[in-house]
Amino acid sequence: MELSDRNRDILRAVVQSFINTAEPVGSKTVSKRFDLGLCSASIRNIMADLEEMGYLSQPYTSAGRVPTDKGYRFYVNNLVEESSVTIGERHREILVEEFRTRLASSDMNQLMKEASKVLSFMSHNLGIILAPKCGETIYRKIEFIKLKARRVLVVFITEEGIVQDRVIETEDEITQRDLIRIAEFLNAKLKGVPLKDVRRKIEEELREEEARYDRLVERALRLYNQILEMERAGEIYIWGMSEVFELPEFSDVTKIKRLFKAIEDKHTLISLLDTTMEAEGVRVFIGSENPCHEMQDCSMITSTYRGRERVIGIVGVIGPRRMDYREVISIVDYTAKFLSRVLRKG
């Protein structure tokens, strides 16, 4: 059923009032705070109609109304859009300053950790960053550092400037001199290859090298194949539980436990974020729209960010359904574009 302009105005007023106060909204509140040219009785009747249509609910008798998931969804799809979702100049200045002072590191892992802090600081909710999966980036170089016995520190550097390291144990002991030669060979063969295509490239090279019986090259390729077996899913950075504790919605111990369970199970959260990689731009999941049961008391706003050639990660904010969607959408969008600019520079 199409909402009239009057119904839309009342719905917007109720959503904005509830976002600001976390208290059920009555007709007198709407009448005082919004210049709608309607008396309290008319507003009350329209709110009753909106409740009947499923956009509002009444927590208990004689209380005001609160938005339902359907009401928030209509607000996000229509009313926020009508108001032009662009970050305000004051917030832009604050964001730029935060990025300048806190994201100066050339270490991409540190940058993403700090970006999650900025998201939380600006939105007063949970800031989340899904870092690029190894396979989504482009190979630049690899370095090997001998530790002791057969243990070797492996350092990956991608074209986007992302640094990943891990310790592996080799089948036999390798000298540092041979490790340097192995790195030189791999860097010559693999530079510029998307990491998701490296396994195929390695298998092709192994077939060729087995025919030539070059022991060092064979060790290099088998060593890298061993590293690929250890490839990790994208790291996820989460910041802001202290911010969430301050929100009235999470004074309920049951709700905070559910949220804790959701973010502690990083595999589930990563899988959920992976589903948003397909669609570029900002996406909003409200309450029951979240596939993760433990997050159905929350809303999640995400956006993709890009490397030089493709979408490689996600930035987002998780908070109560009563979040300031207009502001948080702008913050998430700006952060995603900032990371994209940094990673394209490499």
Tab-separated table of C-alpha atoms in Angstrom:
chain	number	residue	atom	x	y	z
A	1	MET	CA	0.000	0.000	0.000
A	2	GLU	CA	1.406	3.380	-1.036
A	3	LEU	CA	1.953	5.785	1.852
A	4	SER	CA	0.555	9.286	1.543
A	5	ASP	CA	2.837	12.291	1.997
A	6	ARG	CA	1.288	12.834	5.416
A	7	ASN	CA	1.958	9.227	6.468
A	8	ARG	CA	5.552	9.500	5.242
A	9	ASP	CA	6.069	12.695	7.250
A	10	ILE	CA	4.754	11.066	10.425
A	11	LEU	CA	6.831	7.914	9.877
A	12	ARG	CA	9.962	9.995	9.337
A	13	ALA	CA	9.213	11.978	12.508
A	14	VAL	CA	8.725	8.829	14.603
A	15	VAL	CA	11.897	7.160	13.295
A	16	GLN	CA	14.036	10.257	13.801
A	17	SER	CA	12.626	10.857	17.302
A	18	PHE	CA	13.232	7.252	18.337
A	19	ILE	CA	16.776	7.334	16.920
A	20	ASN	CA	17.495	10.437	19.013
A	21	THR	CA	15.862	9.407	22.287
A	22	ALA	CA	15.493	5.586	22.390
A	23	GLU	CA	12.065	6.247	23.936
A	24	PRO	CA	8.676	5.287	22.449
A	25	VAL	CA	7.306	8.249	20.529
A	26	GLY	CA	3.876	9.702	21.254
A	27	SER	CA	1.718	11.985	19.150
A	28	LYS	CA	2.368	14.963	21.461
A	29	THR	CA	6.117	14.559	20.972
A	30	VAL	CA	5.715	14.566	17.180
A	31	SER	CA	3.398	17.578	17.355
A	32	LYS	CA	5.883	19.600	19.452
A	33	ARG	CA	9.111	18.664	17.685
A	34	PHE	CA	7.978	18.696	14.065
A	35	ASP	CA	6.126	21.438	12.239
A	36	LEU	CA	3.659	19.237	10.361
A	37	GLY	CA	0.574	21.448	10.619
A	38	LEU	CA	-1.400	18.667	12.326
A	39	CYS	CA	-3.023	18.433	15.727
A	40	SER	CA	-2.048	15.749	18.202
A	41	ALA	CA	-5.267	13.786	17.600
A	42	SER	CA	-4.679	13.634	13.817
A	43	ILE	CA	-1.099	12.512	14.368
A	44	ARG	CA	-2.287	9.821	16.799
A	45	ASN	CA	-4.740	8.480	14.192
A	46	ILE	CA	-2.061	8.357	11.489
A	47	MET	CA	0.329	6.564	13.870
A	48	ALA	CA	-2.407	4.005	14.553
A	49	ASP	CA	-2.782	3.500	10.780
A	50	LEU	CA	0.988	3.057	10.409
A	51	GLU	CA	0.910	0.482	13.211
A	52	GLU	CA	-1.860	-1.421	11.463
A	53	MET	CA	0.218	-1.436	8.249
A	54	GLY	CA	3.221	-2.843	10.143
A	55	TYR	CA	5.504	0.210	10.086
A	56	LEU	CA	5.201	0.967	13.817
A	57	SER	CA	4.545	-1.047	16.949
A	58	GLN	CA	3.444	-0.230	20.485
A	59	PRO	CA	5.664	-1.812	23.172
A	60	TYR	CA	2.906	-1.718	25.776
A	61	THR	CA	-0.530	-0.184	26.267
A	62	SER	CA	-0.601	3.614	26.602
A	63	ALA	CA	3.019	3.851	25.390
A	64	GLY	CA	4.124	5.690	22.286
A	65	ARG	CA	5.172	3.871	19.120
A	66	VAL	CA	8.523	2.577	17.912
A	67	PRO	CA	9.575	1.689	14.352
A	68	THR	CA	9.456	-1.930	13.206
A	69	ASP	CA	12.014	-3.426	10.827
A	70	LYS	CA	9.534	-2.627	8.040
A	71	GLY	CA	9.370	0.980	9.215
A	72	TYR	CA	13.167	1.317	9.315
A	73	ARG	CA	13.422	-0.279	5.858
A	74	PHE	CA	10.958	2.218	4.363
A	75	TYR	CA	12.831	5.041	6.078
A	76	VAL	CA	16.190	3.886	4.683
A	77	ASN	CA	14.892	3.172	1.167
A	78	ASN	CA	12.853	6.318	0.789
A	79	LEU	CA	13.023	8.927	3.487
A	80	VAL	CA	16.791	8.965	4.009
A	81	GLU	CA	17.288	8.962	0.261
A	82	GLU	CA	14.955	11.940	-0.092
A	83	SER	CA	17.104	13.852	2.398
A	84	SER	CA	20.236	13.232	0.300
A	85	VAL	CA	22.662	10.879	2.007
A	86	THR	CA	25.810	12.950	1.961
A	87	ILE	CA	28.179	13.402	4.848
A	88	GLY	CA	27.925	16.804	6.482
A	89	GLU	CA	30.866	19.199	6.214
A	90	ARG	CA	31.551	19.032	9.943
A	91	HIS	CA	31.651	15.235	9.920
A	92	ARG	CA	33.776	15.230	6.791
A	93	GLU	CA	36.350	17.456	8.489
A	94	ILE	CA	36.416	15.201	11.552
A	95	LEU	CA	36.786	12.070	9.400
A	96	VAL	CA	39.574	13.571	7.328
A	97	GLU	CA	41.419	14.587	10.500
A	98	GLU	CA	40.970	11.129	12.051
A	99	PHE	CA	42.266	9.427	8.910
A	100	ARG	CA	45.203	11.828	8.675
A	101	THR	CA	46.349	11.348	12.262
A	102	ARG	CA	45.500	7.691	12.854
A	103	LEU	CA	45.920	6.047	9.464
A	104	ALA	CA	49.387	7.299	8.555
A	105	SER	CA	50.971	3.821	8.738
A	106	SER	CA	52.227	2.269	5.503
A	107	ASP	CA	51.472	-1.156	7.035
A	108	MET	CA	48.074	-2.051	5.539
A	109	ASN	CA	47.207	-4.372	8.419
A	110	GLN	CA	47.744	-1.514	10.875
A	111	LEU	CA	45.790	0.805	8.596
A	112	MET	CA	42.777	-1.520	8.642
A	113	LYS	CA	42.953	-1.901	12.399
A	114	GLU	CA	42.947	1.886	12.757
A	115	ALA	CA	40.146	2.202	10.185
A	116	SER	CA	37.919	-0.027	12.345
A	117	LYS	CA	38.654	2.306	15.284
A	118	VAL	CA	37.719	5.370	13.224
A	119	LEU	CA	34.451	3.727	12.145
A	120	SER	CA	33.584	2.980	15.765
A	121	PHE	CA	34.629	6.421	17.004
A	122	MET	CA	32.566	8.239	14.375
A	123	SER	CA	29.462	6.024	14.500
A	124	HIS	CA	29.483	5.147	18.235
A	125	ASN	CA	28.884	1.538	17.226
A	126	LEU	CA	31.022	-1.463	16.253
A	127	GLY	CA	33.441	-0.740	13.410
A	128	ILE	CA	34.364	-3.742	11.255
A	129	ILE	CA	36.864	-4.201	8.445
A	130	LEU	CA	37.150	-7.397	6.417
A	131	ALA	CA	40.707	-7.345	5.080
A	132	PRO	CA	41.417	-8.704	1.599
A	133	LYS	CA	41.706	-12.450	1.286
A	134	CYS	CA	45.102	-13.511	0.100
A	135	GLY	CA	43.642	-14.826	-3.164
A	136	GLU	CA	41.951	-11.539	-4.025
A	137	THR	CA	45.213	-9.579	-4.249
A	138	ILE	CA	48.107	-9.385	-6.725
A	139	TYR	CA	51.520	-10.923	-6.005
A	140	ARG	CA	54.359	-8.396	-5.718
A	141	LYS	CA	57.126	-10.214	-3.813
A	142	ILE	CA	57.910	-12.798	-1.184
A	143	GLU	CA	60.753	-12.945	1.333
A	144	PHE	CA	62.014	-15.857	3.445
A	145	ILE	CA	63.856	-15.469	6.736
A	146	LYS	CA	65.427	-18.521	8.341
A	147	LEU	CA	64.585	-18.832	12.040
A	148	LYS	CA	65.946	-22.071	13.487
A	149	ALA	CA	66.156	-25.685	12.386
A	150	ARG	CA	63.480	-26.078	9.668
A	151	ARG	CA	61.322	-23.073	10.679
A	152	VAL	CA	61.084	-20.205	8.168
A	153	LEU	CA	59.324	-16.830	8.393
A	154	VAL	CA	57.500	-16.053	5.147
A	155	VAL	CA	56.583	-12.443	4.321
A	156	PHE	CA	54.106	-11.712	1.490
A	157	ILE	CA	53.784	-8.271	-0.044
A	158	THR	CA	50.954	-7.602	-2.502
A	159	GLU	CA	50.609	-4.942	-5.181
A	160	GLU	CA	48.110	-3.209	-2.877
A	161	GLY	CA	50.833	-2.871	-0.249
A	162	ILE	CA	49.293	-5.431	2.099
A	163	VAL	CA	51.874	-7.318	4.157
A	164	GLN	CA	51.118	-10.786	5.528
A	165	ASP	CA	53.511	-13.061	7.363
A	166	ARG	CA	53.443	-16.593	8.677
A	167	VAL	CA	55.880	-19.196	9.997
A	168	ILE	CA	56.173	-22.545	8.216
A	169	GLU	CA	58.189	-25.689	8.832
A	170	THR	CA	60.033	-27.040	5.799
A	171	GLU	CA	60.449	-30.708	4.940
A	172	ASP	CA	64.235	-30.388	5.202
A	173	GLU	CA	66.632	-27.708	6.403
A	174	ILE	CA	67.310	-24.872	3.940
A	175	THR	CA	70.103	-22.305	4.218
A	176	GLN	CA	69.392	-18.572	4.157
A	177	ARG	CA	71.379	-18.328	0.923
A	178	ASP	CA	69.100	-20.883	-0.751
A	179	LEU	CA	66.027	-19.129	0.673
A	180	ILE	CA	67.164	-15.902	-1.007
A	181	ARG	CA	67.629	-17.697	-4.323
A	182	ILE	CA	64.200	-19.344	-3.944
A	183	ALA	CA	62.583	-15.957	-3.290
A	184	GLU	CA	64.306	-14.477	-6.354
A	185	PHE	CA	63.005	-17.325	-8.538
A	186	LEU	CA	59.435	-17.062	-7.243
A	187	ASN	CA	59.399	-13.272	-7.561
A	188	ALA	CA	60.532	-13.514	-11.173
A	189	LYS	CA	57.894	-16.128	-12.012
A	190	LEU	CA	54.920	-14.811	-10.043
A	191	LYS	CA	55.119	-10.999	-9.948
A	192	GLY	CA	51.817	-9.516	-11.144
A	193	VAL	CA	49.914	-12.820	-10.913
A	194	PRO	CA	46.630	-12.726	-8.927
A	195	LEU	CA	47.206	-14.871	-5.849
A	196	LYS	CA	44.112	-16.921	-6.620
A	197	ASP	CA	45.871	-18.020	-9.867
A	198	VAL	CA	49.213	-18.809	-8.218
A	199	ARG	CA	48.374	-22.470	-7.466
A	200	ARG	CA	47.694	-23.178	-11.143
A	201	LYS	CA	50.899	-21.364	-12.114
A	202	ILE	CA	52.880	-23.354	-9.520
A	203	GLU	CA	51.480	-26.674	-10.773
A	204	GLU	CA	52.419	-25.771	-14.355
A	205	GLU	CA	55.954	-24.827	-13.312
A	206	LEU	CA	56.328	-28.017	-11.249
A	207	ARG	CA	55.460	-30.166	-14.253
A	208	GLU	CA	58.038	-28.345	-16.356
A	209	GLU	CA	60.753	-28.367	-13.688
A	210	GLU	CA	60.379	-32.073	-12.897
A	211	ALA	CA	61.523	-32.724	-16.437
A	212	ARG	CA	64.611	-30.512	-15.937
A	213	TYR	CA	65.605	-31.935	-12.504
A	214	ASP	CA	66.566	-28.542	-11.073
A	215	ARG	CA	66.610	-29.314	-7.343
A	216	LEU	CA	66.533	-25.688	-6.149
A	217	VAL	CA	63.632	-24.736	-8.413
A	218	GLU	CA	61.695	-27.820	-7.392
A	219	ARG	CA	62.214	-26.911	-3.713
A	220	ALA	CA	61.065	-23.357	-4.421
A	221	LEU	CA	57.843	-24.464	-6.057
A	222	ARG	CA	57.066	-27.123	-3.470
A	223	LEU	CA	57.780	-24.629	-0.680
A	224	TYR	CA	55.322	-22.132	-2.131
A	225	ASN	CA	52.758	-24.885	-2.640
A	226	GLN	CA	53.103	-25.639	1.073
A	227	ILE	CA	52.434	-21.965	1.868
A	228	LEU	CA	49.276	-21.998	-0.261
A	229	GLU	CA	47.925	-24.863	1.839
A	230	MET	CA	48.047	-22.499	4.822
A	231	GLU	CA	46.212	-19.658	3.102
A	232	ARG	CA	43.943	-17.936	5.581
A	233	ALA	CA	40.553	-16.367	5.085
A	234	GLY	CA	40.511	-12.601	5.192
A	235	GLU	CA	41.338	-11.159	8.586
A	236	ILE	CA	38.535	-9.296	10.310
A	237	TYR	CA	39.085	-6.258	12.531
A	238	ILE	CA	36.391	-5.322	15.051
A	239	TRP	CA	36.468	-2.318	17.356
A	240	GLY	CA	34.012	-0.612	19.683
A	241	MET	CA	32.456	-2.976	22.204
A	242	SER	CA	32.865	-0.233	24.817
A	243	GLU	CA	30.786	2.065	22.576
A	244	VAL	CA	28.036	-0.565	22.338
A	245	PHE	CA	27.937	-1.049	26.123
A	246	GLU	CA	26.815	2.579	26.446
A	247	LEU	CA	23.724	2.088	24.265
A	248	PRO	CA	20.406	1.549	26.058
A	249	GLU	CA	19.450	-1.363	23.765
A	250	PHE	CA	22.308	-3.420	25.145
A	251	SER	CA	21.546	-2.935	28.812
A	252	ASP	CA	19.658	-6.211	28.243
A	253	VAL	CA	22.197	-8.940	29.098
A	254	THR	CA	20.569	-11.413	26.704
A	255	LYS	CA	21.030	-9.066	23.750
A	256	ILE	CA	24.648	-8.298	24.554
A	257	LYS	CA	25.386	-12.033	24.889
A	258	ARG	CA	23.884	-12.680	21.465
A	259	LEU	CA	25.985	-9.907	19.928
A	260	PHE	CA	29.115	-11.251	21.648
A	261	LYS	CA	28.417	-14.712	20.270
A	262	ALA	CA	28.034	-13.315	16.751
A	263	ILE	CA	31.303	-11.383	16.743
A	264	GLU	CA	33.291	-14.087	18.571
A	265	ASP	CA	32.414	-16.578	15.834
A	266	LYS	CA	34.591	-14.837	13.280
A	267	HIS	CA	34.102	-17.586	10.700
A	268	THR	CA	30.328	-16.939	10.675
A	269	LEU	CA	30.834	-13.166	10.527
A	270	ILE	CA	33.342	-13.470	7.677
A	271	SER	CA	30.915	-15.742	5.782
A	272	LEU	CA	28.151	-13.177	6.313
A	273	LEU	CA	30.342	-10.334	5.056
A	274	ASP	CA	31.460	-12.439	2.088
A	275	THR	CA	27.863	-12.464	0.860
A	276	THR	CA	28.014	-8.670	0.495
A	277	MET	CA	31.109	-8.769	-1.760
A	278	GLU	CA	29.010	-9.331	-4.873
A	279	ALA	CA	27.226	-5.976	-4.781
A	280	GLU	CA	29.335	-2.840	-4.802
A	281	GLY	CA	28.313	0.188	-2.800
A	282	VAL	CA	26.500	0.573	0.515
A	283	ARG	CA	24.160	-2.146	1.786
A	284	VAL	CA	21.917	-1.981	4.850
A	285	PHE	CA	20.693	-5.025	6.802
A	286	ILE	CA	18.015	-4.222	9.380
A	287	GLY	CA	17.179	-6.538	12.281
A	288	SER	CA	15.466	-9.655	10.956
A	289	GLU	CA	17.069	-9.120	7.523
A	290	ASN	CA	20.390	-10.273	9.013
A	291	PRO	CA	21.035	-13.917	8.032
A	292	CYS	CA	22.883	-14.432	11.344
A	293	HIS	CA	20.281	-15.168	14.052
A	294	GLU	CA	22.411	-13.651	16.830
A	295	MET	CA	22.455	-10.309	14.998
A	296	GLN	CA	18.718	-9.905	14.521
A	297	ASP	CA	18.564	-7.312	17.303
A	298	CYS	CA	21.053	-5.253	15.269
A	299	SER	CA	21.451	-3.471	11.981
A	300	MET	CA	24.566	-3.721	9.810
A	301	ILE	CA	25.699	-1.216	7.191
A	302	THR	CA	28.477	-2.304	4.838
A	303	SER	CA	30.287	-1.138	1.737
A	304	THR	CA	32.920	-2.727	-0.478
A	305	TYR	CA	36.360	-1.274	-1.105
A	306	ARG	CA	38.596	-1.935	-4.080
A	307	GLY	CA	42.190	-2.668	-4.928
A	308	ARG	CA	43.578	-1.758	-8.315
A	309	GLU	CA	41.368	-4.087	-10.323
A	310	ARG	CA	38.568	-5.547	-8.189
A	311	VAL	CA	36.553	-5.481	-4.986
A	312	ILE	CA	38.769	-6.971	-2.279
A	313	GLY	CA	37.190	-6.224	1.109
A	314	ILE	CA	34.361	-4.843	3.234
A	315	VAL	CA	33.998	-1.998	5.716
A	316	GLY	CA	30.978	-1.776	7.975
A	317	VAL	CA	29.241	-0.783	11.163
A	318	ILE	CA	27.127	-2.990	13.449
A	319	GLY	CA	24.790	-1.390	15.948
A	320	PRO	CA	21.221	-1.342	17.217
A	321	ARG	CA	18.333	-1.005	14.795
A	322	ARG	CA	17.951	2.479	16.292
A	323	MET	CA	21.076	3.798	14.608
A	324	ASP	CA	21.385	7.084	12.739
A	325	TYR	CA	21.210	5.545	9.271
A	326	ARG	CA	21.796	8.758	7.357
A	327	GLU	CA	25.012	9.517	9.257
A	328	VAL	CA	26.342	5.946	9.431
A	329	ILE	CA	25.704	5.302	5.725
A	330	SER	CA	27.794	8.380	4.946
A	331	ILE	CA	30.608	7.350	7.314
A	332	VAL	CA	30.779	3.796	5.893
A	333	ASP	CA	30.688	5.077	2.306
A	334	TYR	CA	33.455	7.614	2.950
A	335	THR	CA	35.664	5.044	4.721
A	336	ALA	CA	35.281	2.540	1.864
A	337	LYS	CA	36.253	5.175	-0.701
A	338	PHE	CA	39.232	6.248	1.422
A	339	LEU	CA	40.589	2.687	1.678
A	340	SER	CA	40.059	2.211	-2.060
A	341	ARG	CA	42.144	5.319	-2.806
A	342	VAL	CA	44.947	4.151	-0.505
A	343	LEU	CA	45.034	0.618	-1.928
A	344	ARG	CA	44.971	1.772	-5.544
A	345	LYS	CA	48.147	3.742	-4.820
A	346	GLY	CA	49.788	0.541	-3.543
